[in-house]
XYZ file of C-alpha atoms in Angstrom:
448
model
C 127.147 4.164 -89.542
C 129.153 1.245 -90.591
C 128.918 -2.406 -89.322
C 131.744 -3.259 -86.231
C 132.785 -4.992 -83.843
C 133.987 -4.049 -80.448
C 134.921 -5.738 -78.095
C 134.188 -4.325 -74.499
C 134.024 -5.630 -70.704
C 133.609 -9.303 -71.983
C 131.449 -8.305 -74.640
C 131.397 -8.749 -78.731
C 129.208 -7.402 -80.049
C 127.881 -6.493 -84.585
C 126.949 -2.916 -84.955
C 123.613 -1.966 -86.238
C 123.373 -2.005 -90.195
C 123.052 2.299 -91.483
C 119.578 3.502 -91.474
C 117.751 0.258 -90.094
C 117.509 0.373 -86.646
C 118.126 -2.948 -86.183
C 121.687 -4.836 -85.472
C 122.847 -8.617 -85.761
C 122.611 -10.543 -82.794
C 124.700 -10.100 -79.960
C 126.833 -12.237 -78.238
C 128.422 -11.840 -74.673
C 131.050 -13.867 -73.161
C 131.267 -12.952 -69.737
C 130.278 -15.245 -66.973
C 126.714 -14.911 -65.893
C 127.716 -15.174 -62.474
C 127.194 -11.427 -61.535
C 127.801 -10.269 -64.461
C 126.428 -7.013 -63.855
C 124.547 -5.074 -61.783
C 120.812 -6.284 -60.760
C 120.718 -9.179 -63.502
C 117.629 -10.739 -63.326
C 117.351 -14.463 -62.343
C 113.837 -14.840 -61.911
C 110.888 -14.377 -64.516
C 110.546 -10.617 -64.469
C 112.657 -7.414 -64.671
C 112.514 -4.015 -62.479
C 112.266 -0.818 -64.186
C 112.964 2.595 -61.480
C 110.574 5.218 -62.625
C 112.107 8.122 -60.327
C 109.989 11.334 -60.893
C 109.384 14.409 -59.322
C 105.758 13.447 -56.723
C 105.633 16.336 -55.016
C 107.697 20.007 -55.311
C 107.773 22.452 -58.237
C 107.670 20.225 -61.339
C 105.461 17.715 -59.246
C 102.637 18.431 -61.975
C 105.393 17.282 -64.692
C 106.081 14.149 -62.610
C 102.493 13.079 -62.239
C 102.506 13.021 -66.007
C 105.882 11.025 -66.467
C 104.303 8.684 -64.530
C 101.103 7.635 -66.186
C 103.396 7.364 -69.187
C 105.412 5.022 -67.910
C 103.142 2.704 -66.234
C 101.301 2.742 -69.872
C 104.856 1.942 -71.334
C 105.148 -1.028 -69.099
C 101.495 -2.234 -70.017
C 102.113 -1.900 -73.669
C 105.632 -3.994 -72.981
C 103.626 -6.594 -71.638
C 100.790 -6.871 -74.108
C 98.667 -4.925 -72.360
C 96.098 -2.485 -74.022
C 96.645 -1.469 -77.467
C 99.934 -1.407 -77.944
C 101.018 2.132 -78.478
C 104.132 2.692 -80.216
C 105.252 -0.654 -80.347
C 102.735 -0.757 -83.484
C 104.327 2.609 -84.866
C 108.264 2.019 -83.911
C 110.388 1.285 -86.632
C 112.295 -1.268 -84.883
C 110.076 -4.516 -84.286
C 112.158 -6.102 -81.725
C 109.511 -5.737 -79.363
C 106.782 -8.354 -79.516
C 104.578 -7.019 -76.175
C 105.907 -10.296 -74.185
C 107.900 -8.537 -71.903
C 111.679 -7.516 -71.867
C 114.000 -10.741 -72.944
C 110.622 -12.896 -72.160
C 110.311 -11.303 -68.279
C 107.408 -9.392 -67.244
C 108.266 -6.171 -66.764
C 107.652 -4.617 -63.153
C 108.526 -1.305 -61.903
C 108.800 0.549 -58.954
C 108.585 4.569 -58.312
C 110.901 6.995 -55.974
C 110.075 10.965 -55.489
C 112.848 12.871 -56.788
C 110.940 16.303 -54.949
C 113.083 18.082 -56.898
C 116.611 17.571 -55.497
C 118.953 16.009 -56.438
C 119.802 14.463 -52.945
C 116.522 13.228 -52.828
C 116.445 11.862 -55.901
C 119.425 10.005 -55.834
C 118.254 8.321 -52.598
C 115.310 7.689 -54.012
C 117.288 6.010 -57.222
C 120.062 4.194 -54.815
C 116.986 2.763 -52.830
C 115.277 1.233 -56.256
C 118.797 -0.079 -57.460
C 119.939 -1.435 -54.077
C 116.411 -2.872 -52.792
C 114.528 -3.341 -55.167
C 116.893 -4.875 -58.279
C 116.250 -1.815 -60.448
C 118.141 -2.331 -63.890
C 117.216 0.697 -65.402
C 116.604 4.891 -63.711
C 114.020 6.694 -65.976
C 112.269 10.023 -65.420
C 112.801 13.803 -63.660
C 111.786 16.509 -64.807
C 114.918 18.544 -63.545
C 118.436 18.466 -64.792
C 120.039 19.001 -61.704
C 118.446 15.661 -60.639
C 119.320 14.356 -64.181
C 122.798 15.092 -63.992
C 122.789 13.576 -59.978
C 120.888 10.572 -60.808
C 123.110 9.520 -64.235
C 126.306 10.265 -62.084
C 125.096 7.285 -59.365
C 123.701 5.229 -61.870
C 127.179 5.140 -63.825
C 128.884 4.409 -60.831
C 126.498 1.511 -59.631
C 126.931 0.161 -63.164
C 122.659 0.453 -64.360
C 121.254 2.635 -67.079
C 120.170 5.972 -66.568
C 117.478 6.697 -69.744
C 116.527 10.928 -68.709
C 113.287 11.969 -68.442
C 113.001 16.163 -68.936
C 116.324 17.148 -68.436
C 116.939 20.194 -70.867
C 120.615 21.538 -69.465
C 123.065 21.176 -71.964
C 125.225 19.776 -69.513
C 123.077 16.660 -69.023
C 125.025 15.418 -72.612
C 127.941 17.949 -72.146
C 130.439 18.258 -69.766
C 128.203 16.094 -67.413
C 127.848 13.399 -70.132
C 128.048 9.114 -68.973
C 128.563 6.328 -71.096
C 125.763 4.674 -68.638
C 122.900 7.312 -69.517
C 120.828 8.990 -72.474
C 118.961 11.897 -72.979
C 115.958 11.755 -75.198
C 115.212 15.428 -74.544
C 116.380 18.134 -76.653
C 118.383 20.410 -75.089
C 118.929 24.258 -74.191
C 120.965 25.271 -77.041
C 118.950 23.332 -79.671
C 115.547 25.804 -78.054
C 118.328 28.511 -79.102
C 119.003 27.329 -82.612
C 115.232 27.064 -83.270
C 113.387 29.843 -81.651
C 115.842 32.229 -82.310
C 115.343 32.508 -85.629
C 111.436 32.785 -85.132
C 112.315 36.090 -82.353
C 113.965 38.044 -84.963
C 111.497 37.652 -87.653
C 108.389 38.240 -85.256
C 110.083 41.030 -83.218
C 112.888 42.518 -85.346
C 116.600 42.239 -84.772
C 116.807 45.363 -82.916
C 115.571 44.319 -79.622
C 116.641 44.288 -75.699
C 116.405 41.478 -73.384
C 116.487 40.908 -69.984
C 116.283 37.958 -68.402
C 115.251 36.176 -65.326
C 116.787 32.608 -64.648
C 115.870 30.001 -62.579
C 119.297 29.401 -60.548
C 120.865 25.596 -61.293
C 122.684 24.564 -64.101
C 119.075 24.153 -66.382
C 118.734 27.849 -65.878
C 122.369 28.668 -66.552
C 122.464 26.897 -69.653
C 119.073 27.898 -71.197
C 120.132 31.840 -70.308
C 123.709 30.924 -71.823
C 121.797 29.905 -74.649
C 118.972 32.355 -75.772
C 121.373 35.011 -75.009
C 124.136 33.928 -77.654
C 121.517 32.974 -79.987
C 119.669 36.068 -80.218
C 122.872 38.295 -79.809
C 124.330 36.628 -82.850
C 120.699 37.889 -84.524
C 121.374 41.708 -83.150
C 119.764 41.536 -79.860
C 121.425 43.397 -76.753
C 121.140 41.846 -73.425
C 120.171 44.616 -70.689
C 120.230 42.250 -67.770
C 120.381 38.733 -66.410
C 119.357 37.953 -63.260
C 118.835 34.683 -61.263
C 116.327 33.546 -58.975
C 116.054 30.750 -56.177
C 114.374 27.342 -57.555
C 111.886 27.776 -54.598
C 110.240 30.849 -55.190
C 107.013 31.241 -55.507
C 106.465 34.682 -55.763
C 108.441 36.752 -58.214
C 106.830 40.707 -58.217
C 110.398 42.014 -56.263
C 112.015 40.680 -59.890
C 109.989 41.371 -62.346
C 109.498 45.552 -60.769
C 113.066 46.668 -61.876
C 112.338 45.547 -65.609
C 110.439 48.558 -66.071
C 112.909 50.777 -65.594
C 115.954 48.446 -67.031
C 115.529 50.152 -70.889
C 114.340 46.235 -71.830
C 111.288 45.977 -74.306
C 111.947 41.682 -74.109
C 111.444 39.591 -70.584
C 112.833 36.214 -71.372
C 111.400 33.847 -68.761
C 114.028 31.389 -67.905
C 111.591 29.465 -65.597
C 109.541 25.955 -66.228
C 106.890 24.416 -64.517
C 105.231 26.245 -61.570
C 108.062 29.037 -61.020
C 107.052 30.123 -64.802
C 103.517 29.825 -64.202
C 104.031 32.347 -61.161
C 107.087 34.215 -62.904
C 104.512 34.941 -66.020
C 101.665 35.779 -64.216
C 103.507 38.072 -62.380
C 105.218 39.682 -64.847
C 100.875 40.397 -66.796
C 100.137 41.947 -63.195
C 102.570 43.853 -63.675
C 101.051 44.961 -67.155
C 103.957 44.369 -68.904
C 102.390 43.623 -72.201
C 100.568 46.804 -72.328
C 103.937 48.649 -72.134
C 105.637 50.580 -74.895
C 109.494 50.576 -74.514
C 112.202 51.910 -77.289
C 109.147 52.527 -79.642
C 107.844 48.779 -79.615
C 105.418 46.850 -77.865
C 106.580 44.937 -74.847
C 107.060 41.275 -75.497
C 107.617 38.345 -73.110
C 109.604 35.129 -74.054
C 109.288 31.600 -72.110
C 111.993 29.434 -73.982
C 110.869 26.159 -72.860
C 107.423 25.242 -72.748
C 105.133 22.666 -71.600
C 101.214 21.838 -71.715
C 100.864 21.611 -68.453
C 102.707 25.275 -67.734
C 100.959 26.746 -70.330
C 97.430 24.991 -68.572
C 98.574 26.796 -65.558
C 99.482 30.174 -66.821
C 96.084 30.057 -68.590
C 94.773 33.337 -69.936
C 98.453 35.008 -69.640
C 99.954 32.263 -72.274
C 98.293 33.639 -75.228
C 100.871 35.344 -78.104
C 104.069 34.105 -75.915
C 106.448 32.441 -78.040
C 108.492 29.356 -76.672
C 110.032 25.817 -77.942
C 108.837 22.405 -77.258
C 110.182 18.740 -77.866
C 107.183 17.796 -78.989
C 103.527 18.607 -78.329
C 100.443 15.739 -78.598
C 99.299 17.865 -81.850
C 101.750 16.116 -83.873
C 100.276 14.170 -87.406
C 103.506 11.574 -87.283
C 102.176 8.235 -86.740
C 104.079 7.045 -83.671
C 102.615 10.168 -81.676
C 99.288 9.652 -83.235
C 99.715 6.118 -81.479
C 100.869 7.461 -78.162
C 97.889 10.131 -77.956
C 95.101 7.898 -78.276
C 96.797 5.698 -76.042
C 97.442 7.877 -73.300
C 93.564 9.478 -73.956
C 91.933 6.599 -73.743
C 93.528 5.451 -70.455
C 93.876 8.929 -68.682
C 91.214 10.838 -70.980
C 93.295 13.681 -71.927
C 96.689 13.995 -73.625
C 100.118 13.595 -72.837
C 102.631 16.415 -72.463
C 105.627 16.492 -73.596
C 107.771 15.349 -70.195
C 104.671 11.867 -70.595
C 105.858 11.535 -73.868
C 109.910 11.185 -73.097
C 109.535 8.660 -70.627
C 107.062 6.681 -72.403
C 109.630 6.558 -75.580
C 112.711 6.363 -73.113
C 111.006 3.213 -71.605
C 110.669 1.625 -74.574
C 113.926 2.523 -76.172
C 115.562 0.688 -73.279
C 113.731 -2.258 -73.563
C 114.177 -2.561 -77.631
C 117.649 -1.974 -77.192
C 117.733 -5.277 -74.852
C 116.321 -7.267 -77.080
C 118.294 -6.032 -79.977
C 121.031 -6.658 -77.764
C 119.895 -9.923 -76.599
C 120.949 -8.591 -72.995
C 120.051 -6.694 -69.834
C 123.814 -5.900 -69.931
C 124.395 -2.334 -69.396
C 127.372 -2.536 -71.783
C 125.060 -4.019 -74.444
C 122.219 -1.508 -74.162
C 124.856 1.255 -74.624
C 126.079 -0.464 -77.440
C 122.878 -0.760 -78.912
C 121.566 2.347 -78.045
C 124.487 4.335 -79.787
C 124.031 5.754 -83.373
C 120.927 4.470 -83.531
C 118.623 5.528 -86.378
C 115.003 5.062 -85.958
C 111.384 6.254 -86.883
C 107.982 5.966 -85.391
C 107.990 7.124 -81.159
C 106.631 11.065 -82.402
C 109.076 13.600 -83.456
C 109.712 11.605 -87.185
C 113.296 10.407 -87.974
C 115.275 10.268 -84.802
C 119.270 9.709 -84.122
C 120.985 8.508 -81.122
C 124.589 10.081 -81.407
C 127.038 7.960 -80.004
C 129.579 10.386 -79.293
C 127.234 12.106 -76.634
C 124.170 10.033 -76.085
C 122.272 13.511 -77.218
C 119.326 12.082 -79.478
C 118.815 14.641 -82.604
C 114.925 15.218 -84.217
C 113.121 18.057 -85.196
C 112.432 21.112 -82.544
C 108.914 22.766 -82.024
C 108.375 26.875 -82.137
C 105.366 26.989 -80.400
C 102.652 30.046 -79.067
C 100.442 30.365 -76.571
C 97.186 30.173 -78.167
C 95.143 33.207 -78.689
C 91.868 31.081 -79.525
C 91.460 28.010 -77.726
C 88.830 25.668 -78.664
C 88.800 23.190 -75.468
C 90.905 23.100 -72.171
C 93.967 21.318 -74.043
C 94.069 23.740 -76.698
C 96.490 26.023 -74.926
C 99.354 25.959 -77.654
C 99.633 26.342 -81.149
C 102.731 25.160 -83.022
C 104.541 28.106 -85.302
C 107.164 25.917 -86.782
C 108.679 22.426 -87.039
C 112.327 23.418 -87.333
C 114.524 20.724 -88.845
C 116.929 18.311 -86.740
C 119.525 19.791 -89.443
C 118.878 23.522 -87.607
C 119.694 22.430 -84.216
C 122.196 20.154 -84.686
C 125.648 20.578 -83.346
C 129.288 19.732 -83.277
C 130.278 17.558 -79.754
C 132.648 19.739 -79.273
C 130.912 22.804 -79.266
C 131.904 25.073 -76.686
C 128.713 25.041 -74.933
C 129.296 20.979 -74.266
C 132.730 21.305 -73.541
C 134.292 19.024 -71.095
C 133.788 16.124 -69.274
C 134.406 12.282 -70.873
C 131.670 9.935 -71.920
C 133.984 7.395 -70.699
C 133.191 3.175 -70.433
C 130.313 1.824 -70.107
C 129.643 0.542 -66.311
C 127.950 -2.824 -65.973
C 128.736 -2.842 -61.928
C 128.973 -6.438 -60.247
């Protein structure tokens, strides 16, 4: 990165200096007269933690949730801290956002995306919301950070793992944390062939919206490129709950690989399923019937239980971690809640404080400032390691878990065992790849 100046929407703003994480003050011109969306007069600020209360990923949401009201505590001064001791950026003294108190209030995505932008229109319209965080589902992500661009408020993504969240869905008003679909692809792939041999043949089942499209899309040109053959891809309703009538016709489909393109309760069902059916005590092509879940998550493999163990998967991070900022987070979050996060817990919590350093960097609730601040930058110390905000997309780039359900548990949280930490330098990608093609990032939006 280099040190500039743009000016944007009333706005001048110095860039960040390379490799710091921190940028010279900002200064903005505009009138404060609604100036934007929701500015705050008064002594606090709203936060909109919109998460998933009840449906399918409703476990997921529950989590989100605890992180974020510990992310507002620890923004206040509240408890010990967190991450704001571990966070390579010190702009955040635990006084608030900009001096305010931080407040928050919560909206039930269930799921859909209707619902969820209601729920998000209701906390920007009533309630003076300045920033969306959470979901644990990209169709809501890519729903919610369409409304939130056009009302002119940040959208910071909770679980949203579609590459089309930062592809050809991609806003200048919103920013994905989360890795993404073909970054599980670049990093477990890899892993597959050396585990399983190159020689192997896949079918898969997909959960049908764009996460499931994308993560199929995905594993399938990933392990192809390694020598695999795709047998069969077949997609299945988001509300299922039962999956036997899929999972019968692998047997006879010539596949010796079931690649579970499922998260959160449909995989728990999908997987346990698919050991009724005894597929891992099948023989097929001369090899021993394996099952793949591409994207994983404690509280999934909690759920699947006994049927986890020796399934192979990727994460975005996982509480096991010996970094310092999610050494931070975990005893945190166990202390308060008395076991640890998951993964979806730990994106919020970091999302909610990457919002708030970036206004204070900024010096600015300004949605045109946080984007400003929040692009290309650099910074250490929220779990993960060395972390990069790319401006181009808003994609953030850090290194990718491999990770196995674990054959010898020692406690209840035990449930996963990391294989390999696969370098940010492995997943990376080009913006215009053709998997993220399409779509503009456009302007920032600051609304009023």
């Amino acid at each position: 990165m280099t040190n500039k100046s743009v000016t944007r929407r009333g706005v001048l703003k110095s860039g960040a200096v390379a490799g710091t994480g921190l940028a010279l003050p900002t200064i903005f011109t505009a009138s404060s007269a609604a100036a934007y969306t929701n500015e705050p007069t008064g002594s606090s600020v709203t936060l909109g933690f919109n998460v998933p209360q009840t449906g399918p990923y409703a476990e997921e949401g529950n989590d989100e949730l605890l992180a974020q009201q510990l992310a507002v505590e620890h923004l206040n001064g509240e408890g010990d801290g967190g991450c704001l001791n571990t966070f390579s950026s010190k702009a955040l003294q635990g006084n608030g956002i900009l001096g305010k108190k931080v407040e928050f209030v919560t909206g039930d995505t269930q799921t859909k995306s209707d619902a969820a932008r209601a729920s998000a229109k209701s906390m920007i319209e009533k309630d003076g919301a300045v920033m969306i965080n959470g979901g644990s589902s990209s169709g809501v992500a890519v729903a919610v950070q369409g409304l939130c661009q056009e009302a002119g408020v940040i959208f910071m993504a909770g679980l949203t793992h579609a590459n089309d969240t930062t592809g050809k869905d991609k806003k200048a008003n919103g920013f994905r944390h989360f890795f993404n679909a073909y970054m599980s692809g670049a990093a477990l792939a890899p892993v597959l062939a050396a585990e399983m041999g190159n020689e192997r043949r896949a079918y898969h089942l997909t959960a049908d919206y764009n996460w499931g499209w994308t993560q199929e899309e995905s594993i399938v040109a990933s392990t192809e490129a390694l020598g695999w053959e795709t047998v069969n891809t077949v997609k299945t309703p988001l509300a299922s709950t039962d999956f036997s009538s899929y999972i019968a016709p692998v047997l006879n489909s010539g596949a010796d690989v079931l690649v579970l393109n499922h998260y959160g309760g449909n995989m728990v069902n999908s997987l346990t399923n698919a050991i009724q059916f005894g597929l891992l005590d099948k023989v097929a092509n001369g090899k021993d019937f394996k099952i793949v879940v591409p994207l994983y998550s404690e509280l999934m493999a909690a759920g699947a239980g006994e049927n986890i163990k020796g399934v192979l998967g990727s994460m975005n991070w996982n509480w096991q971690l010996q970094d310092e900022g999610t050494k931070a987070f975990v005893k945190s979050f166990g202390e308060k809640y008395g076991k640890p996060p998951s993964n979806s817990a730990q994106t919020c919590y970091a999302q909610t404080l990457l919002y708030a350093d970036a206004c204070e960097r900024a010096g600015t609730f300004n949605p045109c400032g946080v984007v400003e601040a929040l692009e290309d930058f650099e910074f250490d110390g929220l779990g993960n390691g060395p972390t990069w905000y790319r401006g181009a997309d808003h994609q953030c780039f850090k290194d990718v878990l491999v990770v196995r359900g674990n054959e010898n548990p020692t406690n209840a949280y035990d449930t996963l065992e990391i294989v390999e930490i696969t370098p940010r330098a492995q997943v990376e990608y080009d913006p215009e790849h053709p998997m993220f093609a399409g779509g503009e990032l456009g302007q920032c939006n600051p609304g009023a």
